[in-house]
XYZ file of C-alpha atoms in Angstrom:
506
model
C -22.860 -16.681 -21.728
C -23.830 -18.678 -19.037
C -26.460 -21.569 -19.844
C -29.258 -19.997 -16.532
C -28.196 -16.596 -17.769
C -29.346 -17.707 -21.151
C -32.391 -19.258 -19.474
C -33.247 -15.375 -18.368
C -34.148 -14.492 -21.217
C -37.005 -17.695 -21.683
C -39.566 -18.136 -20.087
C -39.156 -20.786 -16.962
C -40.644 -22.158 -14.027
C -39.663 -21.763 -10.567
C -38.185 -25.338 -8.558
C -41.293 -27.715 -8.118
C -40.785 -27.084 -4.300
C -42.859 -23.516 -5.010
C -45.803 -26.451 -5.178
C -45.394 -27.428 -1.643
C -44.441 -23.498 -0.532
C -47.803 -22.648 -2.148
C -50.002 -25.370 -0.295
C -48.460 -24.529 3.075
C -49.058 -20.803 2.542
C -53.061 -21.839 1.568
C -52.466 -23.597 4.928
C -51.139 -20.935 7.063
C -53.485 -18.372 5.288
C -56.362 -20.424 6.218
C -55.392 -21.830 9.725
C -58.261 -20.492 12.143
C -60.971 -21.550 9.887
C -59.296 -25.178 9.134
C -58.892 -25.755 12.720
C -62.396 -24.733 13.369
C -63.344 -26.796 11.115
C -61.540 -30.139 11.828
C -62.839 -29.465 15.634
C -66.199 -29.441 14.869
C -66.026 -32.494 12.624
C -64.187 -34.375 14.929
C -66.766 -33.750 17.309
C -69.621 -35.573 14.669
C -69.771 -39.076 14.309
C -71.119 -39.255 10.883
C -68.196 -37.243 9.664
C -65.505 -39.248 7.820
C -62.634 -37.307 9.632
C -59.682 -39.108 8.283
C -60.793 -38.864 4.896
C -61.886 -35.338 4.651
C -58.539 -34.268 6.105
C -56.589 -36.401 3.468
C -58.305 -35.290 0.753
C -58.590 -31.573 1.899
C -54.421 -31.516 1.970
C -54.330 -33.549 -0.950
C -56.497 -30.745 -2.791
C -54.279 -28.243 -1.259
C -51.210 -29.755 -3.112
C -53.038 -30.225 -6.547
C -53.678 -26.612 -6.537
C -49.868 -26.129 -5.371
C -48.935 -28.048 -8.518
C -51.575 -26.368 -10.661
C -50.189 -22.777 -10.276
C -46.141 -23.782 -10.111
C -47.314 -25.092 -13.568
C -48.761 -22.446 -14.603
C -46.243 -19.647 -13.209
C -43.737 -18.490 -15.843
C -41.135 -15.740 -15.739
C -38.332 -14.068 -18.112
C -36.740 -11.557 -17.393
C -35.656 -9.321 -21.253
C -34.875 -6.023 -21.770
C -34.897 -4.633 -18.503
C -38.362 -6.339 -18.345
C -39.980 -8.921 -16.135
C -42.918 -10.626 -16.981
C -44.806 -13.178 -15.295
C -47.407 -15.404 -16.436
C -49.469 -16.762 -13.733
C -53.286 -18.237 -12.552
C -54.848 -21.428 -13.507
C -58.295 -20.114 -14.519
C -57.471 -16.961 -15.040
C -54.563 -16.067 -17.192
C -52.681 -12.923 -15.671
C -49.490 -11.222 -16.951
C -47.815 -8.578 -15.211
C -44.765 -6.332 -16.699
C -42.333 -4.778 -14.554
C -40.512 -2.693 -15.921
C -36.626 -2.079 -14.427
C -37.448 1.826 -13.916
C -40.825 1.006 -11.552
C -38.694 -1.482 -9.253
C -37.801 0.248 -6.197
C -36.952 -2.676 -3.850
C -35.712 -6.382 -4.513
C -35.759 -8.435 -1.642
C -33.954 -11.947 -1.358
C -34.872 -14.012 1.435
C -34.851 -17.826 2.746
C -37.867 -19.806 4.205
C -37.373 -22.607 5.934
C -38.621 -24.773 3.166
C -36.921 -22.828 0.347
C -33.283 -23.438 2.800
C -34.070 -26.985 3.031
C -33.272 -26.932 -0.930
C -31.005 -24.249 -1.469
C -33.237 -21.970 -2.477
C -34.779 -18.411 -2.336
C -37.370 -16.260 -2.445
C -37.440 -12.800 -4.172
C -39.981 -10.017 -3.247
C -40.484 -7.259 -5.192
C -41.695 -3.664 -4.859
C -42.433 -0.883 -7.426
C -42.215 2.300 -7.449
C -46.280 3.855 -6.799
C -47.285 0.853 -5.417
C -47.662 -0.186 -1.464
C -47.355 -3.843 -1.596
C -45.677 -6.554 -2.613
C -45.975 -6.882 -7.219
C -44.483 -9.558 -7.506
C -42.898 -12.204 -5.570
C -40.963 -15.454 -7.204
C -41.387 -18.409 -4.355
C -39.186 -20.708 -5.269
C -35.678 -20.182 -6.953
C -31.839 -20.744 -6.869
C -29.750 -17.998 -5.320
C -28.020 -17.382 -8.317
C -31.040 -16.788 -10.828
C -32.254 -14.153 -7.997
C -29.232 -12.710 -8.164
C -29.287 -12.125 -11.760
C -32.581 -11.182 -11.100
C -31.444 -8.125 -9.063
C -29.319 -7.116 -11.598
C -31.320 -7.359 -14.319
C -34.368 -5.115 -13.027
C -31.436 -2.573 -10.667
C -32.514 0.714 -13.050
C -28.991 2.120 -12.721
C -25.873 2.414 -15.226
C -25.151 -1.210 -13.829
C -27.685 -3.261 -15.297
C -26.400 -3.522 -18.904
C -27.434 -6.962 -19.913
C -24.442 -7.815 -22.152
C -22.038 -10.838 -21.437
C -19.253 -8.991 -20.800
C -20.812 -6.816 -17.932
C -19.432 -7.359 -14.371
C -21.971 -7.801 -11.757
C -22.783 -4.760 -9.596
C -19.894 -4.596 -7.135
C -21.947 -4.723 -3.748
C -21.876 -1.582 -1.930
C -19.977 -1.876 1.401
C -22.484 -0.682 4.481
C -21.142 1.972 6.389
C -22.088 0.529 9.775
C -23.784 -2.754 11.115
C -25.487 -3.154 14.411
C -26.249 -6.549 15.579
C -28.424 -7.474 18.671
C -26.633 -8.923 21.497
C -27.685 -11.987 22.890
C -28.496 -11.107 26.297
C -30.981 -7.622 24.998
C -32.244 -10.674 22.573
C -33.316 -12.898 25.403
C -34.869 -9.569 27.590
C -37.037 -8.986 23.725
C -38.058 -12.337 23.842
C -39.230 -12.348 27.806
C -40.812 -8.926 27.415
C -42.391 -9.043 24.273
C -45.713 -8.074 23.393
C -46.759 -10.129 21.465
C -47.543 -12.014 24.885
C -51.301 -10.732 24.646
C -51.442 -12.196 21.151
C -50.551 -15.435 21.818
C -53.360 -15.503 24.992
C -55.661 -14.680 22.060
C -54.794 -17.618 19.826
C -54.583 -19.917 22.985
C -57.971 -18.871 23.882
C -59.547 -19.491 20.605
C -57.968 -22.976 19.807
C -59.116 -24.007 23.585
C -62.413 -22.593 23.092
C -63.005 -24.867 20.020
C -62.007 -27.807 21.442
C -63.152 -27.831 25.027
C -65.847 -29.980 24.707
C -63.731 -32.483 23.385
C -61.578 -32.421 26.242
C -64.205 -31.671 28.960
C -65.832 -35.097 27.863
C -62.728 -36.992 27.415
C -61.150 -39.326 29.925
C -58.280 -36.479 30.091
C -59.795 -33.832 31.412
C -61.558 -36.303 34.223
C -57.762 -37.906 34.769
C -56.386 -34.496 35.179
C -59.454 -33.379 37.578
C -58.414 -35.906 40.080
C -54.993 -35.768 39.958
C -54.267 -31.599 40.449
C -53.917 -30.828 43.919
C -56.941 -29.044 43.922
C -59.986 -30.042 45.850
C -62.448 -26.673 44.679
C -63.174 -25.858 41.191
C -61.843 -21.915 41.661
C -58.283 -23.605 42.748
C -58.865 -26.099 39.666
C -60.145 -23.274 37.039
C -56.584 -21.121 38.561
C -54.420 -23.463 38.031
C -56.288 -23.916 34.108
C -55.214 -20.158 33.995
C -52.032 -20.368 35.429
C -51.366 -23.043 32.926
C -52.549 -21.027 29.910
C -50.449 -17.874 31.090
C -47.406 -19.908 30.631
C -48.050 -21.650 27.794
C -48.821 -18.057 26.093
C -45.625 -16.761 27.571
C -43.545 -20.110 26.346
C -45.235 -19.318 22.814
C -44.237 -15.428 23.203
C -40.740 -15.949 24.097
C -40.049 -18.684 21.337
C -41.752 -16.364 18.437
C -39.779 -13.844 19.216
C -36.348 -15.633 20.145
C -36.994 -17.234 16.850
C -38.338 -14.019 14.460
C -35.502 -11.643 15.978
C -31.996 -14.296 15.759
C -29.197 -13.284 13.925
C -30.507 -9.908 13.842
C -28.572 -7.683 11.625
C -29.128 -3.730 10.867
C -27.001 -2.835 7.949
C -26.364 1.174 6.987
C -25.678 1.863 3.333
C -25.499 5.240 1.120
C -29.198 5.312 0.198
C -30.925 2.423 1.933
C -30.544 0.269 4.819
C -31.034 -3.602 4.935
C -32.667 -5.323 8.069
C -32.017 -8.967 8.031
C -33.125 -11.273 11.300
C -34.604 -15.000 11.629
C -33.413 -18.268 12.644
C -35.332 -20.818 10.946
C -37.187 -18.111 8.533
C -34.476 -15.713 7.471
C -36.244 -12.494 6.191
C -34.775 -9.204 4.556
C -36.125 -6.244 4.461
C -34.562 -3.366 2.306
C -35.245 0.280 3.195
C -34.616 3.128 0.999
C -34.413 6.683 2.959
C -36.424 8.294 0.574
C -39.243 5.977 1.809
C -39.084 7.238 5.263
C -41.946 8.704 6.792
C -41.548 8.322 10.405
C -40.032 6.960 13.307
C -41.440 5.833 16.696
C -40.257 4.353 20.050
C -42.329 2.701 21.836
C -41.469 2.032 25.577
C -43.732 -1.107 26.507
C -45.385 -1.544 30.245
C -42.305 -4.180 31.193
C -39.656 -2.274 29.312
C -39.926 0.488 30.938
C -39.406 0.377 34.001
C -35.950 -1.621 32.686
C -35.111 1.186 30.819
C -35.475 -0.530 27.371
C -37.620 0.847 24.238
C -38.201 -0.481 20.799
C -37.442 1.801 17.706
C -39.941 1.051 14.835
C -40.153 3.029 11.238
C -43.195 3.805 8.857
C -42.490 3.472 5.271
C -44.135 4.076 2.000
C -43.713 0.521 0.653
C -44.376 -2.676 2.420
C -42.539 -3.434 5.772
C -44.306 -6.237 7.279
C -45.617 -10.106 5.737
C -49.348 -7.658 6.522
C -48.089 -4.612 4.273
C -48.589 -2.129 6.942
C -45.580 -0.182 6.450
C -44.475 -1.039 9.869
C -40.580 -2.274 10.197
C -38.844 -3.162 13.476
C -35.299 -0.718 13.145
C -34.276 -2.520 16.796
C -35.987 -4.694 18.665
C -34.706 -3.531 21.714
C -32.101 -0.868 22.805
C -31.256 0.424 26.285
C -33.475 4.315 26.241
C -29.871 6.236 27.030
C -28.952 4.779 24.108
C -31.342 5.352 21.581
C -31.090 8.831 20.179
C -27.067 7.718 19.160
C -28.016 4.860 17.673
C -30.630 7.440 15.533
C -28.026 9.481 15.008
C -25.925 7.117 13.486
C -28.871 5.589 11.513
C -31.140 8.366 10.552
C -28.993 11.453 10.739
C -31.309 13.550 8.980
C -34.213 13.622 11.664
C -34.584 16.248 14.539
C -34.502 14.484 17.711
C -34.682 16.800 20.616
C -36.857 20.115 20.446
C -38.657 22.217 23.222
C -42.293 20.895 23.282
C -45.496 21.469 25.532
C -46.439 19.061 27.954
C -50.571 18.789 28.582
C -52.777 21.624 30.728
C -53.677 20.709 34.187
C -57.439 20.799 33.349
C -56.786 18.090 30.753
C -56.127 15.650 34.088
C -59.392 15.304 34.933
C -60.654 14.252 31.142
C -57.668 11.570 31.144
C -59.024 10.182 34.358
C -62.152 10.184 33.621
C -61.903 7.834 30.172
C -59.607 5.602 31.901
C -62.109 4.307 35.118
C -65.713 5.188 33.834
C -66.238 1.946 31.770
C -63.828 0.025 34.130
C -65.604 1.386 37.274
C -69.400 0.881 36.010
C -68.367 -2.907 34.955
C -66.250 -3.349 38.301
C -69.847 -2.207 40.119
C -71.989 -4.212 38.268
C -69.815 -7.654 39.097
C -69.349 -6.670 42.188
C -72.633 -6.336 43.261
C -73.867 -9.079 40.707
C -71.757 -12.141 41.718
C -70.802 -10.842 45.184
C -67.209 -10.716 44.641
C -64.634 -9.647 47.445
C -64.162 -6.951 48.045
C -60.409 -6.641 46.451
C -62.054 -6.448 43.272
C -62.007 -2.540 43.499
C -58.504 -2.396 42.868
C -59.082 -2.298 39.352
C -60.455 0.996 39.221
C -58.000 2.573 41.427
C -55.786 0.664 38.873
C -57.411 2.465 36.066
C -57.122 5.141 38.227
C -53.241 5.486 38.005
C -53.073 4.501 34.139
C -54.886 7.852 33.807
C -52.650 9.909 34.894
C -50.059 8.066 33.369
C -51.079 8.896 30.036
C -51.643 12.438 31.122
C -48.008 12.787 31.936
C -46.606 11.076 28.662
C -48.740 13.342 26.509
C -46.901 15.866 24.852
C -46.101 17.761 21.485
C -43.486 19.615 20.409
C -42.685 21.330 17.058
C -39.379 23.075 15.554
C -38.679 24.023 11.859
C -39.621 21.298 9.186
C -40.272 18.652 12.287
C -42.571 17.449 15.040
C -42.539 15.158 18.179
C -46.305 13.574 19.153
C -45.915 11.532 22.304
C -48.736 9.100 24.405
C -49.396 6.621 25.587
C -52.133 3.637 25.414
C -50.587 0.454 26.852
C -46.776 1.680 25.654
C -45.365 4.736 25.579
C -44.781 5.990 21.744
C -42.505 8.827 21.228
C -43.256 9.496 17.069
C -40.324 11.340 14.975
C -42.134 13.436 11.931
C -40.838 15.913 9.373
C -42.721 18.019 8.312
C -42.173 17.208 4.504
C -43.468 13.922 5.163
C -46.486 14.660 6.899
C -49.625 13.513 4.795
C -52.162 15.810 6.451
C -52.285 17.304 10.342
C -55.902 17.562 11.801
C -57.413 19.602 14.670
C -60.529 18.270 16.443
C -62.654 19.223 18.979
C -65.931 17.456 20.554
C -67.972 19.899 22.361
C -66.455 19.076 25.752
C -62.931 19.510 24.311
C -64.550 23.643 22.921
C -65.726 24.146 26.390
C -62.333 23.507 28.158
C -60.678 24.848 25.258
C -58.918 22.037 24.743
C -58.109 19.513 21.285
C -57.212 17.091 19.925
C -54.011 17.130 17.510
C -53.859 13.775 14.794
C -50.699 13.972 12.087
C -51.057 11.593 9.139
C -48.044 9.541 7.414
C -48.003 7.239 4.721
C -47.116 3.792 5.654
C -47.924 0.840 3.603
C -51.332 -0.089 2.228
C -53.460 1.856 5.189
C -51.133 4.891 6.561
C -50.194 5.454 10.185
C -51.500 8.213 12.326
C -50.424 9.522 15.671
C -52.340 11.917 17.934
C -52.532 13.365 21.430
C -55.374 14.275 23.153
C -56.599 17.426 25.254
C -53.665 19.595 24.131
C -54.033 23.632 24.666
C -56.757 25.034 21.911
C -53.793 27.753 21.357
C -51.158 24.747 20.758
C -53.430 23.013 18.048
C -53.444 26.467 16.230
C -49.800 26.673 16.681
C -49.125 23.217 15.414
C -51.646 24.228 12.127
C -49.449 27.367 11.414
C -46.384 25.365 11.674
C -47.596 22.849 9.083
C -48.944 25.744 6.696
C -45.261 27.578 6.290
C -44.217 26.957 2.412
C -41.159 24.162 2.376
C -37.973 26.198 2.374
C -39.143 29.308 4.149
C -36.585 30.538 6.297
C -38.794 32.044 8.679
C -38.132 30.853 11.524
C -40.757 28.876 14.137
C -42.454 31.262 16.900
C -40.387 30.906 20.096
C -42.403 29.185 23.205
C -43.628 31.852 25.585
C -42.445 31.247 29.334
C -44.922 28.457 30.204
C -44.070 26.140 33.590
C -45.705 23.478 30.650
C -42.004 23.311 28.435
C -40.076 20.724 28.411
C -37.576 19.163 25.938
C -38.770 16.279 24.108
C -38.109 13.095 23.776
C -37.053 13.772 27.487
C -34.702 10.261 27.896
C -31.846 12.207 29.630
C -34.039 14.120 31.828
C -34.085 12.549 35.423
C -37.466 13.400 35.813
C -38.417 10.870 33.057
């Protein structure tokens, strides 16, 4: 027997580097507030700046040290336990027939030093039990074995490892729809966000520095709107530079691989992550067609699943970060064969236009008037609502449901377009609502329920047909297996055939 098999079976500690991983992660976990909190001590001059943030990441790496100390793990008779918490002594059992998902992957720390990190997921729960920070790729490997509740994980010397299963197919994302993610990705807004809030904490350092005064005079700008636009201008980019990087970064060396049961998602350049889906975990699929994408004919493809998909345990997992819209129901096909892609559906009522236009410029109009009149603007600034205007009726036209034996299709739109893939046998609970505007046109709303991570995932479309809602409630209540069959559509100039990708009109 191998000396680190041996070691299994004893308790052990991970590679000191989990010390340093576990300080960073305080770090990263804590960033907003740290920041804040440098800037505003910078800003006093009683405040020993230096020191506090030397001995605030000195602290952070004694209690680094103080749980990779206290962190132990064995892994005997089909068992892991871990031993962990410096005040508080916790040990967690895992048994091998709880574990549903191991996951193996590589920080950029844990790559520096050869190492790995190993997630894993049980069976009943939504999150992450366990997670090992800091350990050779050979221990996780024997890890995987150990805990794999199948005929394979005998634990005698002789046993051969688990041959690994060969995937069936591999899709990989082609550096040119790579560099189109990266350009158009959302995540755009996000990074405006962050940009904001770091700036907003430290302008009045640089509004009183010699900087900001240095930069004043130089831009060719002799007004402060041209001077305040060109601050803007600046900040777009940056949030765009940010954007494009993140992405280009989180989505490299993507790789989608198919296997019998499960499929494993692998992508990251410096940060290689792996995410293992099982099919039985499953609950839905959605494309969402973002306000750039679009119009290039490009969509995203996104699943919900019952265990963890994200670092935030939503559920959430990219399938493909971007794939050309003709091409998307054969890549689903090929992937997730077992879903019902295209079915008749109903579009929205005519007299649901006027409710869709209505929510989309009442706020923006009242706000546009009161600025307007307020600070005397130009004129141009009632573009907006007529803006507004036209994102009205787009989401009246992408509204839509449609429903077929054991499946459903929801489709809206708030910014992007989401096109949401349901069976029926996955469907956590379908609502009907109506406010008492809805009752007079006889109109409703129509929410289905999944479960995805830690919180669920719902999808919903607004101001459908009363008589649709009811429709969609007696599809749901039809016992699993019945072989009656779903009510055919009556002629209605309202049916179309979701999701509607091949159709010219879309």
């Amino acid at each position: 027997m191998h000396v680190w098999l041996k070691k299994m079976f004893e308790f052990q500690r991970q590679h000191p580097v989990a010390a340093v991983s576990r300080a960073l992660s305080l770090i990263r976990g804590n960033l907003i507030t740290i920041i804040v909190f440098l800037v505003v001590g910078a800003r006093s001059e009683s405040f020993p700046f230096l020191w506090w943030i030397g001995g605030g990441f000195a602290f952070l790496l004694i209690v680094g040290v103080a749980n990779w100390w206290r962190f132990l793990f064995k892994v005997e008779n089909g068992e892991l336990h871990i031993k962990s918490g410096v005040f508080v002594r916790k040990n967690l059992y895992l048994s091998k027939d709880r574990v549903q998902v191991i996951d193996i992957t590589s920080g950029v720390l844990q790559r520096m030093f050869g190492l790995v990190r190993v997630d894993i997921q049980t069976a009943g729960s939504t999150s992450r039990e366990a997670a090992i920070d800091a350990i050779t790729i050979q221990k996780a490997q024997e890890i995987n074995r150990l805990l794999r509740a199948d005929e394979y994980a005998d634990e005698s010397e002789d046993q051969q490892f688990k041959p690994e299963e060969k995937p069936h197919k591999e899709f990989k994302l082609p550096a040119k729809e790579l560099l189109i993610a990266a350009s158009t990705s959302g995540s755009f807004g996000i990074a405006l966000s962050i940009l904001a809030t770091v700036f907003s904490q430290i302008e009045p350092l640089i509004s009183e520095s010699e900087l900001f005064e240095y930069l004043f005079e130089t831009l060719p700008s002799q007004t402060d709107f041209i001077f305040f636009l060109t601050v803007i201008v600046i900040f777009v980019v940056f949030a765009w530079l940010l954007s494009f990087f993140s992405t280009l970064f989180s989505y490299g060396n993507f790789n989608l691989t198919v296997k019998e049961n499960e499929m494993v998602i692998t992508r990251g350049v410096f940060e290689k992550k792996r995410v293992t889906v099982p099919y039985n975990r499953i609950q839905a699929i959605h494309v969402a067609e973002g306000m750039i994408r679009q119009p290039l004919g490009y969509a995203s493809v996104h699943l919900e699943s019952a265990g963890y998909g994200d670092e935030a345990g939503t559920g959430s997992i990219v399938l493909f970060p971007l794939v050309k819209k003709s091409e998307v129901l054969s890549l689903l096909d090929e992937v997730v064969p077992s879903y019902q892609k295209e079915m008749s559906g109903l579009a929205l009522p005519k007299r649901s236009l006027r409710r869709y236009l209505f929510r989309s410029t009442f706020l923006v109009t009242a706000a546009t008037a009161v600025l307007y009149f307020w600070l005397e603007l130009n004129n141009w600034i009632w573009i907006i609502p007529l803006l507004a205007l036209f994102w009205g009726w787009l989401k009246y036209r992408a509204a839509a449901v449609a429903w077929a034996k054991g499946a459903f299709i929801f489709r809206s739109r708030t910014l992007s377009k989401s096109t949401a893939f349901i069976n029926r046998n996955r469907v956590q609970n379908l609502t009907i609502s109506q406010s008492p505007f809805q009752r007079w046109r006889k109109l409703c709303t129509a929410e289905i329920y999944v479960a995805s991570g830690d919180r669920g995932k719902s999808f919903s479309v607004r101001d459908i047909e009363a008589e649709t809602g009811i429709w969609l409630l007696n599809e749901m209540q039809r016992r699993k297996g019945s072989e009656t069959k779903s009510e055919p559509l009556e002629k209605d100039d309202r049916i179309i055939e979701l999701p509607g990708w091949n159709q010219a009109a879309n």
